[in-house]
Amino acid sequence: MTVSSINETESPVAAKPVFKPVHAVRGMNDIVPPESARWEWLEEQVRSVMQRWAYRNIRTPVLEHTGLFVRGLGEVTDIVEKEMYSFTDRADKTGDADHLSLRPENTAGVVRAVTEHNLLYDGGKRLYYMAPMFRRERPQRGRYRQFHQVGAEALGFAGPEVDAEIILLAHALLQQLGLRDVRLELNSLGQPAERLQHRAALIAYFEAHKDELDEDARRRLHSNPLRILDTKNPAMQALAQQAPKLLDYLGEQSLKHFEQVQAILDANGVAWQINPRLVRGLDYYNLTVFEFITDALGAQGTICGGGRYDYLIEQIGGKPAPAVGWAFGVERVLELLKEQQIAVPAQVPQAYAVVAEPASLPQVMAVLTQLRQAGVAVQMHAPADSAQGLGSFKSQFKRADASGAAWALVFGPDELARGEVTLKPLRGGEQTQLALADIPALAARIQSSLG
Ligand code: ATP
Ligand code: MG
C-alpha cells in the first residue's frame, strides 16, 4: 500500500472526507489491555530473576547496519537469506547510503555494543535484554514478524560453569513463571576443527544418499550441511537420524567441557537430555548448545534457544573473547502460560472515586493525588459526555464495579461538607466514613483490606 492509498477517500464528492481504516502490518501485533498486563507481569518476573543472578540490562538500537547480521549470523542462514527487513537509507551529502536492517535477533547487536564501548576491559559482563525482533517469516501461531525476545548473554567467560550458569538462569526464569513440562535438550558442537572433520563425514554421508535429499537439503549440502540435521521434513527424519554425529568427533577438551556442564546441571537437579541433532539455526555457535522445548504449542515448541559463541566477537571486529547466551520468545512463553492455565494477576485499581457534583472535582482530585502519593491505586470516574454532569450514582457504581476495585470512594456533598469521604466496599461489607484530613489513615484503611 502506498502512502496516498492510505489517505484515499471513498467518497470524493462528500464535503467531509471518509477515511479508510489503517491496519497493522501483517504478522505484527498490538498488545492492548488486559493482555498487556500479562506482558508487564512477565517483564517484572524477568527483572526480578535477572537482579538475583546479577545480570544487567542492555538496550541497543532496533536498526543496525545490515553487514552486522551478515557477518554475525552467516550468509547462508534463513534469516540473512530471506527473513530480514532491510532497506537502503537516503544518501548523505557524499552520496553514500547506509544498508540497514531491523534486527532479527539481538546477540549480534549486543556484541557490537560491547565491543564499541569496550565493556570487557575490566573483565566479563553478564547482560540481559527484553526487546522486539523482526523476521519476515510466514505468520502463524507462535511465529510472527515482529516478536519479542528476552535474552541473556555472558561475555568474556570461557569456562563450562558459565554455560551451566546461563542454562540454570533460563531454567530459573521458566520456574519463576510457573511453567511445567518444558524439557531441556543439550548438544555440543565442539570446536571449528572438530566440526570441519564432522562436516566432511556428513557431506560424504548425504552424498551417498543424494536421491533421498529434499530440495532444501540439496541446496545446503555444500553450504551448510549441519542444518540438514535439523530438517523438519518427515520424509528426511530417518536419514538425518542415521547421519554421523558431531559428538563422535569431539576431542578430549570439548568432551570435558560438555561433561562439566552436565555435572553442574545434575547437581542443581535440572533434568536434560542429549539431542545429537540439535544444531541451532545460527552459524555462530560452538561447544554447548541447548533448547528448552514444550510439546504443548504444536510446531512452534522451542521456547528458548542458545549456546556458546566464542568466535562471534572477533568476527564482528572485537578483541577475541568467549561468550555464551540464550534468547526466549515472549509470545510463546505467554502462550504456554495460557495453555497451562497459569493465572497472572489482573491489573485493577484498589479504589474507584464516585463523585456527585462537578463543582467538587478540584477538591476531590486533590485528595486522589494525595492518596496516589501514599501508594493507593485510584481510578476516578469520568463520563464519556459531560453534558449531563458526572452521571447518576447508579451509573457511576456500575463503572466502579466493572473496574474491579475493592472500594468505592464516595464523594457526596454532605460528606465533603463534613470533610469526610464514604468508603464503600464493592464486594460486600459495611461502609464507613473517614476524615479527609488524615490521608495516611485513609490510605492504610483502603490497603489493609486487600488480600
Ligand atoms: P524456530 O526454530 O522456532 O524458528 P529459531 O531457532 O529461529 O526458532 P532463535 O533464533 O533461536 O529461534 O530465537 C530464540 C527464540 O525466539 C525461539 O526459541 C522462539 O521462542 C523465538 N522466536 C524465534 N522466531 C520467532 C518468531 N518468528 N515469532 C515468535 N517467536 C520467535
Ligand atoms: Mg526460525
Tab-separated table of C-alpha atoms and ligand atoms in Angstrom:
chain	number	residue	atom	x	y	z
A	1	MET	CA	0.000	0.000	0.000
A	2	THR	CA	1.333	3.423	-0.881
A	3	VAL	CA	1.039	6.434	1.357
A	4	SER	CA	-1.525	8.049	-0.893
A	5	SER	CA	-3.782	4.989	-0.946
A	6	ILE	CA	-3.975	5.105	2.858
A	7	ASN	CA	-5.418	8.596	2.652
A	8	GLU	CA	-7.729	7.956	-0.257
A	9	THR	CA	-11.304	8.921	0.398
A	10	GLU	CA	-14.135	6.600	-0.512
A	11	SER	CA	-16.409	9.410	-1.454
A	12	PRO	CA	-14.547	12.168	-3.299
A	13	VAL	CA	-17.629	14.419	-3.655
A	14	ALA	CA	-18.573	14.447	0.029
A	15	ALA	CA	-17.733	17.624	1.895
A	16	LYS	CA	-16.268	15.639	4.791
A	17	PRO	CA	-13.690	13.066	3.739
A	18	VAL	CA	-14.295	9.442	4.748
A	19	PHE	CA	-11.037	7.852	5.768
A	20	LYS	CA	-10.399	4.152	5.315
A	21	PRO	CA	-9.151	2.479	8.475
A	22	VAL	CA	-5.447	1.690	8.537
A	23	HIS	CA	-4.479	-1.774	9.709
A	24	ALA	CA	-1.385	-3.080	11.459
A	25	VAL	CA	1.273	-4.712	9.288
A	26	ARG	CA	0.727	-8.448	8.780
A	27	GLY	CA	2.448	-10.526	11.435
A	28	MET	CA	2.914	-7.523	13.735
A	29	ASN	CA	0.651	-7.389	16.762
A	30	ASP	CA	-0.713	-4.701	19.029
A	31	ILE	CA	-0.545	-5.591	22.694
A	32	VAL	CA	-3.519	-3.965	24.392
A	33	PRO	CA	-5.132	-4.179	27.856
A	34	PRO	CA	-5.948	-6.507	29.530
A	35	GLU	CA	-3.405	-8.650	27.607
A	36	SER	CA	-0.675	-6.051	28.218
A	37	ALA	CA	-0.968	-6.791	31.970
A	38	ARG	CA	0.394	-10.263	31.251
A	39	TRP	CA	3.349	-8.703	29.428
A	40	GLU	CA	4.090	-6.311	32.291
A	41	TRP	CA	3.879	-9.149	34.783
A	42	LEU	CA	6.300	-11.246	32.727
A	43	GLU	CA	8.692	-8.308	32.432
A	44	GLU	CA	8.624	-7.894	36.216
A	45	GLN	CA	9.448	-11.569	36.713
A	46	VAL	CA	12.334	-11.267	34.271
A	47	ARG	CA	13.740	-8.193	36.049
A	48	SER	CA	13.444	-9.858	39.419
A	49	VAL	CA	15.233	-13.037	38.305
A	50	MET	CA	17.967	-11.098	36.437
A	51	GLN	CA	18.545	-8.994	39.522
A	52	ARG	CA	19.115	-12.099	41.635
A	53	TRP	CA	21.509	-13.572	39.100
A	54	ALA	CA	23.382	-10.256	38.744
A	55	TYR	CA	22.675	-9.828	35.016
A	56	ARG	CA	22.494	-6.172	33.910
A	57	ASN	CA	20.208	-4.605	31.343
A	58	ILE	CA	21.485	-3.577	27.902
A	59	ARG	CA	19.490	-1.673	25.268
A	60	THR	CA	20.662	-1.396	21.698
A	61	PRO	CA	19.024	0.169	18.615
A	62	VAL	CA	16.368	-1.640	16.610
A	63	LEU	CA	18.195	-0.701	13.385
A	64	GLU	CA	21.725	-1.876	12.680
A	65	HIS	CA	23.961	-1.982	9.621
A	66	THR	CA	22.924	-4.965	7.519
A	67	GLY	CA	26.563	-6.069	7.440
A	68	LEU	CA	26.464	-6.754	11.174
A	69	PHE	CA	23.920	-9.534	10.681
A	70	VAL	CA	25.533	-10.859	7.503
A	71	ARG	CA	28.816	-11.196	9.378
A	72	GLY	CA	27.296	-12.251	12.652
A	73	LEU	CA	24.667	-14.748	11.604
A	74	GLY	CA	26.321	-16.146	8.495
A	75	GLU	CA	25.429	-15.501	4.884
A	76	VAL	CA	23.686	-18.828	4.310
A	77	THR	CA	21.252	-18.738	7.201
A	78	ASP	CA	17.498	-18.482	6.545
A	79	ILE	CA	17.390	-15.214	8.421
A	80	VAL	CA	20.001	-13.449	6.312
A	81	GLU	CA	18.939	-15.082	3.056
A	82	LYS	CA	15.251	-14.276	3.208
A	83	GLU	CA	13.865	-13.062	6.507
A	84	MET	CA	15.421	-9.664	7.180
A	85	TYR	CA	13.657	-6.358	6.763
A	86	SER	CA	16.407	-4.438	5.018
A	87	PHE	CA	16.487	-1.159	3.153
A	88	THR	CA	18.894	1.380	1.790
A	89	ASP	CA	18.787	4.630	3.705
A	90	ARG	CA	18.727	8.010	1.976
A	91	ALA	CA	22.112	9.056	0.704
A	92	ASP	CA	24.067	11.572	2.760
A	93	LYS	CA	25.916	14.598	1.270
A	94	THR	CA	28.753	12.451	-0.055
A	95	GLY	CA	26.270	10.238	-1.893
A	96	ASP	CA	26.852	7.226	0.352
A	97	ALA	CA	23.778	5.420	1.610
A	98	ASP	CA	23.673	3.004	4.540
A	99	HIS	CA	22.288	-0.501	4.176
A	100	LEU	CA	20.214	-1.017	7.284
A	101	SER	CA	18.154	-3.862	8.757
A	102	LEU	CA	15.645	-4.220	11.541
A	103	ARG	CA	17.327	-6.596	13.953
A	104	PRO	CA	16.199	-10.221	13.537
A	105	GLU	CA	17.897	-11.159	16.827
A	106	ASN	CA	19.975	-9.318	19.387
A	107	THR	CA	23.182	-11.230	20.031
A	108	ALA	CA	24.981	-9.526	17.152
A	109	GLY	CA	23.811	-6.099	18.375
A	110	VAL	CA	24.894	-6.806	21.954
A	111	VAL	CA	28.302	-7.978	20.769
A	112	ARG	CA	28.668	-4.856	18.639
A	113	ALA	CA	27.757	-2.616	21.564
A	114	VAL	CA	30.043	-4.455	23.983
A	115	THR	CA	32.903	-4.066	21.512
A	116	GLU	CA	32.117	-0.454	20.708
A	117	HIS	CA	32.054	0.508	24.397
A	118	ASN	CA	34.964	-1.742	25.291
A	119	LEU	CA	32.833	-3.218	28.062
A	120	LEU	CA	35.112	-6.204	28.591
A	121	TYR	CA	38.133	-4.046	29.538
A	122	ASP	CA	37.805	-4.926	33.219
A	123	GLY	CA	36.515	-8.467	32.933
A	124	GLY	CA	33.461	-10.401	31.789
A	125	LYS	CA	29.959	-8.941	31.675
A	126	ARG	CA	26.585	-10.537	32.285
A	127	LEU	CA	23.839	-8.796	30.313
A	128	TYR	CA	20.155	-9.196	29.507
A	129	TYR	CA	17.565	-7.545	27.277
A	130	MET	CA	13.838	-7.637	26.507
A	131	ALA	CA	13.122	-6.299	23.075
A	132	PRO	CA	11.247	-6.623	19.780
A	133	MET	CA	12.825	-8.545	16.871
A	134	PHE	CA	11.791	-8.673	13.213
A	135	ARG	CA	11.771	-11.596	10.784
A	136	ARG	CA	9.830	-11.875	7.573
A	137	GLU	CA	8.508	-15.369	8.239
A	138	ARG	CA	5.098	-16.856	7.467
A	139	PRO	CA	2.888	-15.687	10.348
A	140	GLN	CA	1.211	-18.495	12.305
A	141	ARG	CA	0.640	-19.450	15.930
A	142	GLY	CA	3.858	-18.697	17.824
A	143	ARG	CA	5.523	-17.202	14.748
A	144	TYR	CA	5.208	-13.502	13.992
A	145	ARG	CA	7.046	-10.859	12.006
A	146	GLN	CA	7.525	-8.618	14.979
A	147	PHE	CA	8.074	-10.758	18.039
A	148	HIS	CA	9.803	-10.246	21.363
A	149	GLN	CA	12.738	-11.900	22.962
A	150	VAL	CA	14.150	-11.951	26.450
A	151	GLY	CA	17.828	-12.716	26.104
A	152	ALA	CA	20.821	-13.203	28.369
A	153	GLU	CA	24.468	-13.054	27.323
A	154	ALA	CA	27.549	-13.735	29.439
A	155	LEU	CA	30.567	-12.311	27.620
A	156	GLY	CA	34.220	-12.775	28.459
A	157	PHE	CA	33.920	-16.105	30.286
A	158	ALA	CA	35.346	-19.301	28.802
A	159	GLY	CA	34.550	-21.937	31.403
A	160	PRO	CA	31.794	-24.552	31.301
A	161	GLU	CA	30.484	-23.228	34.624
A	162	VAL	CA	29.164	-20.160	32.806
A	163	ASP	CA	27.457	-22.333	30.178
A	164	ALA	CA	25.829	-24.096	33.120
A	165	GLU	CA	25.018	-20.809	34.863
A	166	ILE	CA	23.256	-19.389	31.867
A	167	ILE	CA	21.234	-22.587	31.365
A	168	LEU	CA	20.325	-22.536	35.074
A	169	LEU	CA	19.274	-18.903	34.661
A	170	ALA	CA	16.875	-19.811	31.842
A	171	HIS	CA	15.569	-22.680	33.945
A	172	ALA	CA	15.078	-20.386	36.960
A	173	LEU	CA	13.127	-17.961	34.826
A	174	LEU	CA	10.798	-20.651	33.499
A	175	GLN	CA	10.293	-21.820	37.097
A	176	GLN	CA	9.615	-18.302	38.324
A	177	LEU	CA	6.888	-18.042	35.688
A	178	GLY	CA	5.428	-21.319	36.923
A	179	LEU	CA	5.833	-23.214	33.644
A	180	ARG	CA	5.812	-27.013	33.644
A	181	ASP	CA	6.718	-29.787	31.233
A	182	VAL	CA	9.487	-27.955	29.442
A	183	ARG	CA	12.365	-30.227	28.553
A	184	LEU	CA	15.969	-29.202	28.177
A	185	GLU	CA	17.901	-30.596	25.234
A	186	LEU	CA	21.679	-30.299	25.032
A	187	ASN	CA	24.325	-30.880	22.443
A	188	SER	CA	27.913	-29.874	21.859
A	189	LEU	CA	29.069	-28.554	18.512
A	190	GLY	CA	32.715	-28.861	19.529
A	191	GLN	CA	35.367	-26.571	18.111
A	192	PRO	CA	35.780	-25.473	14.465
A	193	ALA	CA	38.447	-28.093	13.681
A	194	GLU	CA	36.237	-30.869	15.048
A	195	ARG	CA	33.270	-29.515	13.135
A	196	LEU	CA	35.286	-29.496	9.927
A	197	GLN	CA	36.028	-33.213	10.247
A	198	HIS	CA	32.417	-33.954	11.014
A	199	ARG	CA	31.319	-31.767	8.120
A	200	ALA	CA	33.382	-33.817	5.659
A	201	ALA	CA	31.876	-37.041	7.003
A	202	LEU	CA	28.405	-35.509	6.838
A	203	ILE	CA	28.764	-34.386	3.224
A	204	ALA	CA	30.068	-37.840	2.245
A	205	TYR	CA	27.121	-39.474	4.013
A	206	PHE	CA	24.477	-37.243	2.414
A	207	GLU	CA	26.125	-37.542	-0.996
A	208	ALA	CA	25.855	-41.296	-0.724
A	209	HIS	CA	22.110	-40.790	-0.153
A	210	LYS	CA	21.580	-37.978	-2.623
A	211	ASP	CA	18.309	-39.386	-4.010
A	212	GLU	CA	16.702	-39.191	-0.584
A	213	LEU	CA	17.514	-35.493	-0.059
A	214	ASP	CA	14.803	-32.880	-0.475
A	215	GLU	CA	15.418	-29.649	-2.355
A	216	ASP	CA	16.332	-27.715	0.766
A	217	ALA	CA	18.875	-30.325	1.808
A	218	ARG	CA	20.465	-30.416	-1.649
A	219	ARG	CA	20.837	-26.675	-1.575
A	220	ARG	CA	22.508	-26.873	1.832
A	221	LEU	CA	24.662	-29.899	1.127
A	222	HIS	CA	27.808	-27.886	0.450
A	223	SER	CA	26.946	-24.550	2.044
A	224	ASN	CA	25.593	-25.604	5.456
A	225	PRO	CA	25.229	-29.411	5.741
A	226	LEU	CA	24.868	-29.269	9.522
A	227	ARG	CA	21.500	-27.586	9.081
A	228	ILE	CA	20.194	-30.629	7.176
A	229	LEU	CA	20.231	-32.448	10.526
A	230	ASP	CA	17.650	-30.023	11.847
A	231	THR	CA	15.227	-30.690	8.935
A	232	LYS	CA	11.526	-30.553	9.700
A	233	ASN	CA	10.647	-32.734	6.676
A	234	PRO	CA	9.208	-36.053	7.988
A	235	ALA	CA	10.497	-37.893	4.904
A	236	MET	CA	14.070	-36.963	5.854
A	237	GLN	CA	13.909	-37.882	9.539
A	238	ALA	CA	15.305	-41.402	9.237
A	239	LEU	CA	18.178	-40.214	7.065
A	240	ALA	CA	19.073	-37.418	9.483
A	241	GLN	CA	18.810	-39.815	12.409
A	242	GLN	CA	21.450	-42.156	10.941
A	243	ALA	CA	23.851	-39.357	9.957
A	244	PRO	CA	27.331	-39.106	11.546
A	245	LYS	CA	27.029	-37.437	14.959
A	246	LEU	CA	29.090	-34.427	15.899
A	247	LEU	CA	29.516	-35.784	19.412
A	248	ASP	CA	31.596	-38.651	17.994
A	249	TYR	CA	34.061	-36.129	16.554
A	250	LEU	CA	34.722	-34.170	19.738
A	251	GLY	CA	38.211	-34.134	21.198
A	252	GLU	CA	39.065	-34.628	24.858
A	253	GLN	CA	38.825	-30.943	25.808
A	254	SER	CA	35.443	-30.399	24.198
A	255	LEU	CA	34.099	-33.526	25.866
A	256	LYS	CA	35.426	-32.443	29.252
A	257	HIS	CA	33.763	-29.050	28.841
A	258	PHE	CA	30.456	-30.710	27.987
A	259	GLU	CA	30.666	-33.155	30.909
A	260	GLN	CA	31.259	-30.342	33.401
A	261	VAL	CA	28.148	-28.526	32.144
A	262	GLN	CA	26.150	-31.718	32.671
A	263	ALA	CA	27.600	-32.289	36.167
A	264	ILE	CA	26.575	-28.784	37.288
A	265	LEU	CA	23.073	-29.213	35.893
A	266	ASP	CA	22.804	-32.561	37.700
A	267	ALA	CA	23.945	-31.019	40.994
A	268	ASN	CA	21.170	-28.457	40.571
A	269	GLY	CA	18.548	-31.096	39.915
A	270	VAL	CA	17.905	-29.816	36.379
A	271	ALA	CA	16.969	-32.661	34.031
A	272	TRP	CA	18.389	-32.679	30.492
A	273	GLN	CA	18.708	-34.966	27.537
A	274	ILE	CA	21.183	-35.061	24.696
A	275	ASN	CA	19.859	-34.386	21.236
A	276	PRO	CA	22.694	-35.104	18.794
A	277	ARG	CA	20.766	-33.359	16.015
A	278	LEU	CA	20.408	-30.107	17.888
A	279	VAL	CA	22.444	-27.654	15.822
A	280	ARG	CA	20.579	-24.319	16.220
A	281	GLY	CA	19.681	-22.047	13.364
A	282	LEU	CA	22.611	-19.662	13.542
A	283	ASP	CA	26.162	-20.275	12.420
A	284	TYR	CA	27.993	-18.681	15.275
A	285	TYR	CA	27.723	-21.364	17.940
A	286	ASN	CA	30.450	-23.693	19.255
A	287	LEU	CA	30.643	-26.170	22.168
A	288	THR	CA	27.439	-26.192	24.241
A	289	VAL	CA	24.104	-25.577	22.502
A	290	PHE	CA	20.719	-26.050	24.119
A	291	GLU	CA	16.984	-25.570	23.715
A	292	PHE	CA	14.027	-25.573	26.074
A	293	ILE	CA	11.132	-27.270	24.310
A	294	THR	CA	7.473	-27.904	25.041
A	295	ASP	CA	5.078	-30.259	23.290
A	296	ALA	CA	2.117	-28.065	24.215
A	297	LEU	CA	2.469	-25.485	21.427
A	298	GLY	CA	2.460	-27.604	18.284
A	299	ALA	CA	5.174	-26.958	15.730
A	300	GLN	CA	6.429	-23.801	17.453
A	301	GLY	CA	7.594	-25.694	20.552
A	302	THR	CA	11.045	-24.191	21.038
A	303	ILE	CA	10.615	-21.505	23.633
A	304	CYS	CA	14.269	-20.826	24.361
A	305	GLY	CA	17.482	-21.496	22.482
A	306	GLY	CA	21.107	-20.645	22.971
A	307	GLY	CA	24.666	-21.724	23.272
A	308	ARG	CA	28.312	-20.741	23.341
A	309	TYR	CA	29.670	-18.445	20.640
A	310	ASP	CA	33.376	-17.975	21.281
A	311	TYR	CA	34.257	-16.690	17.802
A	312	LEU	CA	31.497	-14.151	17.191
A	313	ILE	CA	33.081	-11.199	18.978
A	314	GLU	CA	36.211	-11.448	16.845
A	315	GLN	CA	34.095	-11.955	13.714
A	316	ILE	CA	32.315	-8.681	14.417
A	317	GLY	CA	35.634	-6.901	14.792
A	318	GLY	CA	36.153	-7.018	18.555
A	319	LYS	CA	39.069	-8.304	20.557
A	320	PRO	CA	38.606	-12.102	20.698
A	321	ALA	CA	36.611	-13.123	23.768
A	322	PRO	CA	34.439	-16.123	24.619
A	323	ALA	CA	30.702	-15.798	25.218
A	324	VAL	CA	27.535	-17.769	25.835
A	325	GLY	CA	23.864	-16.776	25.725
A	326	TRP	CA	20.241	-17.580	25.007
A	327	ALA	CA	17.011	-15.959	23.910
A	328	PHE	CA	13.445	-16.938	24.600
A	329	GLY	CA	10.339	-16.000	22.693
A	330	VAL	CA	7.986	-13.927	24.848
A	331	GLU	CA	4.888	-14.690	22.725
A	332	ARG	CA	5.499	-18.431	23.007
A	333	VAL	CA	6.088	-18.271	26.745
A	334	LEU	CA	2.876	-16.269	27.248
A	335	GLU	CA	1.020	-18.758	25.063
A	336	LEU	CA	2.333	-21.619	27.184
A	337	LEU	CA	1.259	-19.818	30.371
A	338	LYS	CA	-2.242	-19.655	28.919
A	339	GLU	CA	-2.116	-23.262	27.789
A	340	GLN	CA	-1.124	-24.349	31.303
A	341	GLN	CA	-3.753	-22.080	32.860
A	342	ILE	CA	-1.241	-20.232	34.985
A	343	ALA	CA	-3.004	-17.224	36.459
A	344	VAL	CA	-1.409	-13.815	36.099
A	345	PRO	CA	-2.611	-11.056	38.446
A	346	ALA	CA	-5.077	-8.747	36.724
A	347	GLN	CA	-4.479	-5.003	36.851
A	348	VAL	CA	-7.257	-3.430	38.922
A	349	PRO	CA	-7.409	-0.190	40.903
A	350	GLN	CA	-7.776	-0.500	44.663
A	351	ALA	CA	-10.393	2.221	44.797
A	352	TYR	CA	-12.795	3.932	42.388
A	353	ALA	CA	-13.842	7.506	43.058
A	354	VAL	CA	-17.552	8.235	42.704
A	355	VAL	CA	-18.209	11.987	42.588
A	356	ALA	CA	-21.638	13.624	42.910
A	357	GLU	CA	-21.010	17.228	41.864
A	358	PRO	CA	-18.712	18.520	39.137
A	359	ALA	CA	-18.153	21.531	41.413
A	360	SER	CA	-16.317	19.362	43.927
A	361	LEU	CA	-13.849	17.954	41.363
A	362	PRO	CA	-10.937	20.278	42.263
A	363	GLN	CA	-11.149	19.261	45.930
A	364	VAL	CA	-11.734	15.579	45.130
A	365	MET	CA	-8.860	15.388	42.676
A	366	ALA	CA	-6.509	16.952	45.193
A	367	VAL	CA	-7.462	14.159	47.617
A	368	LEU	CA	-6.935	11.483	44.943
A	369	THR	CA	-3.492	12.853	44.147
A	370	GLN	CA	-2.530	12.615	47.815
A	371	LEU	CA	-3.852	9.051	48.020
A	372	ARG	CA	-1.803	8.085	44.966
A	373	GLN	CA	1.264	9.677	46.538
A	374	ALA	CA	0.552	7.454	49.546
A	375	GLY	CA	0.651	4.418	47.234
A	376	VAL	CA	-3.053	3.770	46.611
A	377	ALA	CA	-4.149	2.850	43.063
A	378	VAL	CA	-7.205	5.007	42.395
A	379	GLN	CA	-9.329	5.393	39.308
A	380	MET	CA	-11.536	8.452	39.017
A	381	HIS	CA	-14.964	8.366	37.445
A	382	ALA	CA	-15.228	10.367	34.249
A	383	PRO	CA	-18.225	10.363	31.904
A	384	ALA	CA	-17.820	9.999	28.150
A	385	ASP	CA	-20.050	13.010	27.641
A	386	SER	CA	-20.085	15.669	30.335
A	387	ALA	CA	-23.249	17.470	29.153
A	388	GLN	CA	-25.226	15.637	31.881
A	389	GLY	CA	-22.685	16.226	34.630
A	390	LEU	CA	-20.847	13.188	36.003
A	391	GLY	CA	-23.785	10.785	35.720
A	392	SER	CA	-26.044	9.210	38.336
A	393	PHE	CA	-24.628	7.345	41.346
A	394	LYS	CA	-26.123	4.195	39.835
A	395	SER	CA	-24.218	4.550	36.587
A	396	GLN	CA	-21.038	5.502	38.456
A	397	PHE	CA	-21.310	2.447	40.709
A	398	LYS	CA	-21.738	0.268	37.626
A	399	ARG	CA	-18.396	1.588	36.379
A	400	ALA	CA	-16.856	1.171	39.815
A	401	ASP	CA	-17.892	-2.486	39.833
A	402	ALA	CA	-16.581	-3.092	36.332
A	403	SER	CA	-13.213	-1.577	37.244
A	404	GLY	CA	-12.526	-4.481	39.598
A	405	ALA	CA	-11.783	-2.125	42.507
A	406	ALA	CA	-12.387	-3.364	46.056
A	407	TRP	CA	-13.647	0.037	47.264
A	408	ALA	CA	-15.742	2.903	46.043
A	409	LEU	CA	-14.727	6.254	47.480
A	410	VAL	CA	-17.954	8.226	47.523
A	411	PHE	CA	-17.570	11.980	47.454
A	412	GLY	CA	-21.075	13.300	48.065
A	413	PRO	CA	-21.844	16.942	49.003
A	414	ASP	CA	-22.772	16.027	52.626
A	415	GLU	CA	-19.573	14.042	53.193
A	416	LEU	CA	-17.431	16.776	51.668
A	417	ALA	CA	-19.109	19.438	53.805
A	418	ARG	CA	-18.076	17.403	56.869
A	419	GLY	CA	-14.539	16.909	55.480
A	420	GLU	CA	-15.158	13.201	55.013
A	421	VAL	CA	-15.431	10.524	52.350
A	422	THR	CA	-17.581	7.381	52.401
A	423	LEU	CA	-15.619	4.180	51.932
A	424	LYS	CA	-17.958	1.598	50.455
A	425	PRO	CA	-16.763	-1.957	49.898
A	426	LEU	CA	-17.845	-3.139	46.439
A	427	ARG	CA	-17.700	-6.837	47.268
A	428	GLY	CA	-19.904	-6.831	50.380
A	429	GLY	CA	-19.342	-5.456	53.888
A	430	GLU	CA	-20.135	-2.332	55.869
A	431	GLN	CA	-19.458	1.176	54.597
A	432	THR	CA	-17.626	3.675	56.791
A	433	GLN	CA	-16.843	7.373	56.830
A	434	LEU	CA	-13.280	8.577	57.119
A	435	ALA	CA	-11.763	12.023	57.572
A	436	LEU	CA	-10.036	13.589	54.559
A	437	ALA	CA	-7.642	15.388	56.889
A	438	ASP	CA	-5.876	12.120	57.689
A	439	ILE	CA	-4.740	10.787	54.302
A	440	PRO	CA	-2.318	8.199	55.766
A	441	ALA	CA	-5.175	6.646	57.785
A	442	LEU	CA	-7.453	6.634	54.742
A	443	ALA	CA	-4.730	5.062	52.568
A	444	ALA	CA	-3.981	2.451	55.226
A	445	ARG	CA	-7.667	1.551	55.503
A	446	ILE	CA	-8.023	1.103	51.731
A	447	GLN	CA	-4.917	-1.054	51.584
A	448	SER	CA	-5.435	-3.080	54.755
A	449	SER	CA	-8.445	-4.918	53.405
A	450	LEU	CA	-6.726	-6.041	50.252
A	451	GLY	CA	-5.525	-9.623	50.173
B	1	ATP	P1	12.345	-21.669	15.317
B	1	ATP	O1	13.077	-22.932	15.116
B	1	ATP	O2	11.065	-21.852	16.055
B	1	ATP	O3	12.188	-20.885	14.061
B	1	ATP	P2	14.702	-20.169	15.900
B	1	ATP	O4	15.753	-21.187	16.024
B	1	ATP	O5	14.570	-19.410	14.635
B	1	ATP	O6	13.255	-20.792	16.300
B	1	ATP	P3	16.054	-18.332	17.656
B	1	ATP	O7	16.604	-17.521	16.566
B	1	ATP	O8	16.935	-19.197	18.438
B	1	ATP	O9	14.795	-19.162	17.117
B	1	ATP	O10	15.251	-17.395	18.666
B	1	ATP	C1	15.029	-17.757	20.041
B	1	ATP	C2	13.562	-17.872	20.357
B	1	ATP	O11	12.826	-16.802	19.815
B	1	ATP	C3	12.885	-19.103	19.758
B	1	ATP	O12	13.123	-20.228	20.543
B	1	ATP	C4	11.444	-18.693	19.784
B	1	ATP	O13	10.887	-18.889	21.067
B	1	ATP	C5	11.513	-17.222	19.493
B	1	ATP	N1	11.217	-16.954	18.073
B	1	ATP	C6	12.041	-17.078	17.009
B	1	ATP	N2	11.438	-16.681	15.882
B	1	ATP	C7	10.191	-16.272	16.239
B	1	ATP	C8	9.071	-15.737	15.529
B	1	ATP	N3	9.113	-15.511	14.219
B	1	ATP	N4	7.940	-15.443	16.230
B	1	ATP	C9	7.878	-15.653	17.556
B	1	ATP	N5	8.899	-16.151	18.288
B	1	ATP	C10	10.044	-16.455	17.640
B	2	MG	MG	13.428	-19.659	12.943
